[in-house]
mmCIF file of C-alpha atoms and ligand atoms in Angstrom:
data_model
loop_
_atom_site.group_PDB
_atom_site.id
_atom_site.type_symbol
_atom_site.label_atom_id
_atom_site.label_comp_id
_atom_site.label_asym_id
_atom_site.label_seq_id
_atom_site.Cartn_x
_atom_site.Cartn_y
_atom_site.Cartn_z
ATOM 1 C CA UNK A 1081 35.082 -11.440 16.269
ATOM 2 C CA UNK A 1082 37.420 -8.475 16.978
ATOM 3 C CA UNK A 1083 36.292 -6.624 20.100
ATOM 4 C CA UNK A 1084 38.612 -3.783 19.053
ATOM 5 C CA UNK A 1085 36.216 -2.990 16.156
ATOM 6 C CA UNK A 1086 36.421 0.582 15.316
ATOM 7 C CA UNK A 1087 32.536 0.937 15.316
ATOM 8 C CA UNK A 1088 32.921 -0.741 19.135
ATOM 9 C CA UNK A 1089 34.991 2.174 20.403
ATOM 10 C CA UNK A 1090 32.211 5.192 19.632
ATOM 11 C CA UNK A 1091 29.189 5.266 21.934
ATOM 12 C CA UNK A 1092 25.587 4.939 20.905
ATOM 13 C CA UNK A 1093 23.143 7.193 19.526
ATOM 14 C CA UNK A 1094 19.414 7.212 20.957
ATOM 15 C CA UNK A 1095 17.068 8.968 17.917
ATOM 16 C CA UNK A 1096 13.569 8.500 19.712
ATOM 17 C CA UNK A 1097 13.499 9.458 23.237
ATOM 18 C CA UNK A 1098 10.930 11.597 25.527
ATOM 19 C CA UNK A 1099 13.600 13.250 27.554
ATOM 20 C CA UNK A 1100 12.555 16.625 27.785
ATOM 21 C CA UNK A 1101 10.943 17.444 31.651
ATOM 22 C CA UNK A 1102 7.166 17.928 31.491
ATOM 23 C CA UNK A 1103 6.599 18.823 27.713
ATOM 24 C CA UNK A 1104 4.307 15.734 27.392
ATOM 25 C CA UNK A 1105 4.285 11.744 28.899
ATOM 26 C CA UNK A 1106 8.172 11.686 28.964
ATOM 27 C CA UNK A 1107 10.445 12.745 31.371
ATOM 28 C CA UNK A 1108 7.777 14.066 34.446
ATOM 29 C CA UNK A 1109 10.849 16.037 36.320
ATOM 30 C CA UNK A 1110 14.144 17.458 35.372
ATOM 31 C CA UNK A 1111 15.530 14.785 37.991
ATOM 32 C CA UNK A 1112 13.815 12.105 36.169
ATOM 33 C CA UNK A 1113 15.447 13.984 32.694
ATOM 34 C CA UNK A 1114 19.003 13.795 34.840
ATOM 35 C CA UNK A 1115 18.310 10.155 36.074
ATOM 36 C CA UNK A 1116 17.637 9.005 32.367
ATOM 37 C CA UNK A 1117 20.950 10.663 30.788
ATOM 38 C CA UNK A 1118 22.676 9.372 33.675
ATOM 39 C CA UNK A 1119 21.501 5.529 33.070
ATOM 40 C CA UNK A 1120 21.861 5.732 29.098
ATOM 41 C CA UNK A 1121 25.481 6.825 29.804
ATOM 42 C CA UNK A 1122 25.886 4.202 31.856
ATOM 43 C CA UNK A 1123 24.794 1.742 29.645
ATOM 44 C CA UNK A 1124 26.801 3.283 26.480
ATOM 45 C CA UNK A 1125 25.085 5.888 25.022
ATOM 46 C CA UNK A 1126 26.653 9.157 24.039
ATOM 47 C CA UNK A 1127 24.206 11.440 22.417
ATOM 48 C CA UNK A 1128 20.530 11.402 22.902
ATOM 49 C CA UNK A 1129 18.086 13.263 20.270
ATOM 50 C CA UNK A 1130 14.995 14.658 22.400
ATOM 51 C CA UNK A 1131 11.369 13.820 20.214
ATOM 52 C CA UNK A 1132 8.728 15.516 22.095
ATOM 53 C CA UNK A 1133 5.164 14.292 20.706
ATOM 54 C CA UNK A 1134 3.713 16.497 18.382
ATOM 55 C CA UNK A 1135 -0.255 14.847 18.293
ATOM 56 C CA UNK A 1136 -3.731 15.457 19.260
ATOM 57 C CA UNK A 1137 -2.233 15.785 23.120
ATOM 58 C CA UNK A 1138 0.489 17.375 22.782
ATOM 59 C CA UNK A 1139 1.206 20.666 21.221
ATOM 60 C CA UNK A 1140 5.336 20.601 19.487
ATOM 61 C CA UNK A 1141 6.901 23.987 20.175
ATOM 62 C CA UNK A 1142 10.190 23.885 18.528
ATOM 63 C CA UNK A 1143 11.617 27.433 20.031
ATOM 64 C CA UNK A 1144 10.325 26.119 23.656
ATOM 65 C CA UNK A 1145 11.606 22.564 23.434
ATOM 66 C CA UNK A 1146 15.092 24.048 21.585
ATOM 67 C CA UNK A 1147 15.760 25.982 24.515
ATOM 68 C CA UNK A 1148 15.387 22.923 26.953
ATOM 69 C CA UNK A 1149 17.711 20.965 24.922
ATOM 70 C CA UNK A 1150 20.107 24.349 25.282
ATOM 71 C CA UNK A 1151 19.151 24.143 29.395
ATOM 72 C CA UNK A 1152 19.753 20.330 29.074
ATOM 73 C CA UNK A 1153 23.297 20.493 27.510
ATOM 74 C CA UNK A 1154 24.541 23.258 30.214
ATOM 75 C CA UNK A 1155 23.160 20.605 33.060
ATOM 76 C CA UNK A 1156 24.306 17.199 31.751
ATOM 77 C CA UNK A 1157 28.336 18.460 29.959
ATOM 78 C CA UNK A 1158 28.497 14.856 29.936
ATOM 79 C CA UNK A 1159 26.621 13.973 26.700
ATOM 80 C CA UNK A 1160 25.498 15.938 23.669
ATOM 81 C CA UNK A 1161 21.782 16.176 22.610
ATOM 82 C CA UNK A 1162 19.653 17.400 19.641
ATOM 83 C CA UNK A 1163 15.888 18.227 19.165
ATOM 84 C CA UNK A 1164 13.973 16.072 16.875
ATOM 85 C CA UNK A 1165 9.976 15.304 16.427
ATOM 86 C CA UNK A 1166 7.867 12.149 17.707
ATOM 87 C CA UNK A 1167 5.634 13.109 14.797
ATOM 88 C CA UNK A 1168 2.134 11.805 14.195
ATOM 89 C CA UNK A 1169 0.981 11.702 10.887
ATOM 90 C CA UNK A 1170 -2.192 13.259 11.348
ATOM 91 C CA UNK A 1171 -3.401 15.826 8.763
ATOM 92 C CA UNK A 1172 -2.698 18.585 10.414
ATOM 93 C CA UNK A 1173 0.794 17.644 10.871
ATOM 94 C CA UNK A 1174 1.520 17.388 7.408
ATOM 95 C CA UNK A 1175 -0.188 20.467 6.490
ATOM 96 C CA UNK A 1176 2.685 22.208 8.487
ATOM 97 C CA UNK A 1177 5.452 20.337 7.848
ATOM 98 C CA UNK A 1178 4.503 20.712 4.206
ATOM 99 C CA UNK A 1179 5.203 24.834 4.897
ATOM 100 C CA UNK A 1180 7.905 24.184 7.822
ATOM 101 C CA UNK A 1181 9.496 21.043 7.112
ATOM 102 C CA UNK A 1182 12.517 22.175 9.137
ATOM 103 C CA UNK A 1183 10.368 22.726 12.204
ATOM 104 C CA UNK A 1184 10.281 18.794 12.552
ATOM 105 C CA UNK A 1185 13.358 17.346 11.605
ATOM 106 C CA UNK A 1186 16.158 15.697 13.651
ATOM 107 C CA UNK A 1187 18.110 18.524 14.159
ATOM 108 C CA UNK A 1188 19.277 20.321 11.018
ATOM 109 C CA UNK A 1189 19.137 17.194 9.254
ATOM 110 C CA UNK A 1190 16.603 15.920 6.388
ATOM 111 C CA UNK A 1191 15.563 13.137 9.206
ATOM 112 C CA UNK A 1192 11.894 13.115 10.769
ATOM 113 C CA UNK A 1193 10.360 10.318 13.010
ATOM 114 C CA UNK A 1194 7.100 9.549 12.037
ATOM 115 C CA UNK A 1195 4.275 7.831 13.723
ATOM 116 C CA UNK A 1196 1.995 6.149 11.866
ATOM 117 C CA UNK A 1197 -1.831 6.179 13.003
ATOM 118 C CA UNK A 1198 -2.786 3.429 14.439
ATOM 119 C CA UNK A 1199 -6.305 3.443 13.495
ATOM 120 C CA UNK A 1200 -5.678 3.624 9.230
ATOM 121 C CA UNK A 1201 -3.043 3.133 6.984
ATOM 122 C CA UNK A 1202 -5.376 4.804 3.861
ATOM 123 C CA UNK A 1203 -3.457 6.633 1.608
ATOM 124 C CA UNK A 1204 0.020 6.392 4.114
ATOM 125 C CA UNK A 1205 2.280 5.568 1.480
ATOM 126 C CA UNK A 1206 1.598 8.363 -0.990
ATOM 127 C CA UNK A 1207 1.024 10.579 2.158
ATOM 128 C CA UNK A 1208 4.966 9.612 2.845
ATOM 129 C CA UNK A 1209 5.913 9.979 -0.554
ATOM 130 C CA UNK A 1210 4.655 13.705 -0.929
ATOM 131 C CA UNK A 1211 6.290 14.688 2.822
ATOM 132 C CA UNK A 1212 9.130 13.804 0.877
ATOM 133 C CA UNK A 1213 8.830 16.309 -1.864
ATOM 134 C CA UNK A 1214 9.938 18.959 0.937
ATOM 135 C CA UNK A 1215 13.274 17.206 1.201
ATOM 136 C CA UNK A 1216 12.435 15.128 4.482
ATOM 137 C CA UNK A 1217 13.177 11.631 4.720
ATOM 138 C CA UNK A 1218 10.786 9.684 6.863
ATOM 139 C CA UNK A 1219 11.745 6.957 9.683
ATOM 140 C CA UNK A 1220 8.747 5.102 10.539
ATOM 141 C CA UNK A 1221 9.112 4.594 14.099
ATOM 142 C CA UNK A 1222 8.063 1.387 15.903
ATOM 143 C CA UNK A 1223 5.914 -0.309 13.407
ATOM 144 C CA UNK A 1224 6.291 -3.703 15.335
ATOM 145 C CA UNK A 1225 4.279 -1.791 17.731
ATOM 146 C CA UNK A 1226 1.591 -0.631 15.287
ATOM 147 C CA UNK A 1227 -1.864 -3.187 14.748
ATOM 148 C CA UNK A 1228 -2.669 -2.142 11.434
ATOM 149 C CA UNK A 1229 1.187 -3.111 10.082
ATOM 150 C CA UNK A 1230 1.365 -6.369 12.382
ATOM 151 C CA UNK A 1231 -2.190 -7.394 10.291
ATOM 152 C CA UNK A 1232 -0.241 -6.555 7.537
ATOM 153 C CA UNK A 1233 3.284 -7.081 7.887
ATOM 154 C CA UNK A 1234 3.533 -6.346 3.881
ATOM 155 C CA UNK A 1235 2.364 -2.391 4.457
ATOM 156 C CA UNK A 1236 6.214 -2.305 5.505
ATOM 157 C CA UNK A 1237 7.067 -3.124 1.762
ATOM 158 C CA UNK A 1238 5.010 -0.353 0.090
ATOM 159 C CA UNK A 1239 6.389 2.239 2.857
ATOM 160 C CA UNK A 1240 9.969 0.540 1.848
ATOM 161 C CA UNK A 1241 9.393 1.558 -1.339
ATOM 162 C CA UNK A 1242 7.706 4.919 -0.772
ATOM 163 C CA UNK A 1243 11.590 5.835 0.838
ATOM 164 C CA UNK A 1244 10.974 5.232 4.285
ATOM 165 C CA UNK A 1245 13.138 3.942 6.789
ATOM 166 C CA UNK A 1246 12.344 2.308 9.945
ATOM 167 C CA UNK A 1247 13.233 2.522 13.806
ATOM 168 C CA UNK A 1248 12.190 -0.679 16.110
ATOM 169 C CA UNK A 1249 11.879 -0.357 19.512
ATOM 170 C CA UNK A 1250 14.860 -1.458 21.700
ATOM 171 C CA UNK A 1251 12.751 -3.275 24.139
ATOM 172 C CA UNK A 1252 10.010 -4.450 21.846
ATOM 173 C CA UNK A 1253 13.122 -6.740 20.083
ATOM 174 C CA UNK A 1254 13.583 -7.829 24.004
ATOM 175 C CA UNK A 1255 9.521 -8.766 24.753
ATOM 176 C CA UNK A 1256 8.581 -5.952 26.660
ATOM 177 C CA UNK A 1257 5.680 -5.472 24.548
ATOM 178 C CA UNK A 1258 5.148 -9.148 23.579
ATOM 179 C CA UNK A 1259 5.520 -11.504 21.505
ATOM 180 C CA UNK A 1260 3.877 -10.494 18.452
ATOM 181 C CA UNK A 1261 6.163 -7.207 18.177
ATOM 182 C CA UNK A 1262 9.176 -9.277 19.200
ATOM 183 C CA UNK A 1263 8.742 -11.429 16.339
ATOM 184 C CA UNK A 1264 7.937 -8.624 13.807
ATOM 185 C CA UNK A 1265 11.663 -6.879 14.990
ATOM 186 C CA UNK A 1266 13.325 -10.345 14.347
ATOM 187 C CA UNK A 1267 11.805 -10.942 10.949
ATOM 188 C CA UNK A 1268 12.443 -7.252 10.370
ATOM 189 C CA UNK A 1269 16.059 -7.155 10.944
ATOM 190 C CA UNK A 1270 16.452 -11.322 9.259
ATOM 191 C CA UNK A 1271 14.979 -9.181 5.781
ATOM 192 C CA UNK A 1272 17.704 -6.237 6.755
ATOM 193 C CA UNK A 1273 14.529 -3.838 6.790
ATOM 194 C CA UNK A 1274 16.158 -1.870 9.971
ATOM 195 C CA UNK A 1275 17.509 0.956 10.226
ATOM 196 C CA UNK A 1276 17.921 2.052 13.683
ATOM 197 C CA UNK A 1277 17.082 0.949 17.144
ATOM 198 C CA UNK A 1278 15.889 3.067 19.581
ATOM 199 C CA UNK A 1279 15.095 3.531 22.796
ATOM 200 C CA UNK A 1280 11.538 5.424 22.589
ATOM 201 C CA UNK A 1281 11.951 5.928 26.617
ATOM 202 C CA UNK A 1282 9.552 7.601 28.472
ATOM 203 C CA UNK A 1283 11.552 7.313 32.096
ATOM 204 C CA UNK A 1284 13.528 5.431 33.958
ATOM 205 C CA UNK A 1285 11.405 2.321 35.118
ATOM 206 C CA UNK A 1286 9.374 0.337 32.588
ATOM 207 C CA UNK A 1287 10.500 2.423 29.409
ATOM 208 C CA UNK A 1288 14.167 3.072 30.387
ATOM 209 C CA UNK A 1289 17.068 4.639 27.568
ATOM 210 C CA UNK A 1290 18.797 1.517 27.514
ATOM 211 C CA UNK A 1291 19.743 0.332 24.131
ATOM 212 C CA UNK A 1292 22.559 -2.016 25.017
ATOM 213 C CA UNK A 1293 20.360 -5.142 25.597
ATOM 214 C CA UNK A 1294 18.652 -4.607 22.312
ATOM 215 C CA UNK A 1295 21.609 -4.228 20.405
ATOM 216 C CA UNK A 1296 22.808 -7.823 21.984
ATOM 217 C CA UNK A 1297 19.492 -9.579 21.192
ATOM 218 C CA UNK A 1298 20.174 -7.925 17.126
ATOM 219 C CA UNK A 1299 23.689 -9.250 17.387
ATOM 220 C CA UNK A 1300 22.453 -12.620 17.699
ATOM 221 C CA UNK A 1301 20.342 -12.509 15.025
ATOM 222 C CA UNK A 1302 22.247 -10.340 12.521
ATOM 223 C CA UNK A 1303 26.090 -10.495 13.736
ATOM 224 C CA UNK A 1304 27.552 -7.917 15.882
ATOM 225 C CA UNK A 1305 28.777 -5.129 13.006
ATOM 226 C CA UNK A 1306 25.391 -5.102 11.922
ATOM 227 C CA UNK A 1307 23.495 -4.580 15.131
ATOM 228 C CA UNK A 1308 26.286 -1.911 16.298
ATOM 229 C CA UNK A 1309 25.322 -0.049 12.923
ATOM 230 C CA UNK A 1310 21.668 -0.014 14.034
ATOM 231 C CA UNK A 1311 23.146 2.048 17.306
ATOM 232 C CA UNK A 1312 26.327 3.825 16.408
ATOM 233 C CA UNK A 1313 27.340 4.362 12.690
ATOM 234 C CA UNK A 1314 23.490 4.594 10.988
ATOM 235 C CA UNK A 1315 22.735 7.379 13.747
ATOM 236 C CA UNK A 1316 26.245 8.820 13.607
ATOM 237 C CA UNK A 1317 25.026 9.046 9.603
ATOM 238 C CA UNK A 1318 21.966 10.583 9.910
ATOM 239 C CA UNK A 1319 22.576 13.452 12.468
ATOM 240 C CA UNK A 1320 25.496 14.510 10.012
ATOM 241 C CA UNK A 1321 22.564 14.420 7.740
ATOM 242 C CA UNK A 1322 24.315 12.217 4.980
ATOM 243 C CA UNK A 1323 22.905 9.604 2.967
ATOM 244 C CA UNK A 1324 22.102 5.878 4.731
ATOM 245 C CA UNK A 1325 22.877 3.363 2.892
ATOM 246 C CA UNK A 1326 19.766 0.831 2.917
ATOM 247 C CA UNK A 1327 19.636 -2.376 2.878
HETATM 248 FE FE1 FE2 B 2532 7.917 8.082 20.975
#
């Protein structure tokens, strides 16, 4: 393998992280918001997209949470950020991002995470499909992590097919959260059903912004070009908002 690949020399791109200081279970301090961009650089990363929950706990305030990222980007020069959206896909979620689809995207990109419920998958598919008749393209985030898909590992087929893509967890392919969601991220990327692997940190101790340990376990499974486009050029796509290619 050529370690001089060009895809080797750009840096990584976290899409899912709670960095933002005290805007929900994330980042609790702007020191802890410092500490995390520091260790993510560390480990390779070069551009971090802050997703703030937007659920039943916590309210998403795009102008507010905008002009943290603009705070962020004065106090780490280092590393470039945008604002995206840990959204839940609860009704009254959709009923807004049906009017304001732009208030939830990655950036000025067609990209929104989405969170499915954990509690019923009812109607998720065409729910999915119609978010897409504003011009957003869903990533289903962590559905290794989710009990309804892990009963029913062939949900991930219909959502497939409903345009979705889908984000694993960086440390769920590594066993943080077990074995079940460890296998569903290997069987995941063996049927090339990945898109991206993220970080989905919430600090710096047990739900760190590393990525580069994931992207080692997906290079054993999938080869090294693959697992750094899971990291570096399927990111690099979507916050220049072009098309991914699937696979
Ligand atoms: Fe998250």
């Amino acid at each position: 393998m050529n370690s001089e690949s060009p895809e080797l020399k750009n840096g990584m791109i976290d899409i899912h992280c709670h960095l933002l200081p005290c805007v929900d279970d994330g980042a609790k301090s702007w020191d802890i918001t410092i500490e995390m961009c520091r260790m993510a650089q560390q480990d390779g990363v070069t551009h971090i997209v802050a997703t703030p929950h937007s659920n039943y706990e916590y309210r998403y305030d795009r102008g507010l949470h905008a002009a943290i990222v603009q705070e962020l980007r004065s106090r780490v020069p280092g590393m470039s950020f945008s604002l995206g959206c840990d959204f839940h896909l609860s009704y009254e979620n959709i009923e807004d991002a049906m009017d304001h689809p732009e208030l939830y995207a990655i950036g000025d990109t067609r990209y929104i995470l989405v969170e499915l419920s954990e509690y019923s998958t009812f109607n998720v598919a065409q729910t999915l499909y119609q978010l897409q008749t504003t011009g957003l393209v869903p990533i289903i985030t962590h559905p290794e992590r989710n009990p309804l898909i892990l009963g029913r590992p062939e949900s991930l087929t219909e959502f497939a097919d409903a345009g979705c893509l889908f984000q694993i967890t960086a440390n769920s392919l590594t066993g943080f959260w077990g074995k079940t969601s460890q296998r569903m991220c290997e069987t995941m990327l063996k049927k090339n059903m990945v898109h991206f692997i993220a970080s989905d940190a919430h600090g710096v101790k047990s739900r760190p912004p590393i990525l580069s340990a994931a992207r080692e376990k997906a290079a054993k499974i999938v080869g090294l070009a693959e697992a750094e486009k899971l990291v570096v050029s399927n990111p690099a796509a979507l916050l220049n908002d072009m098309d991914l290619i699937r696979g």
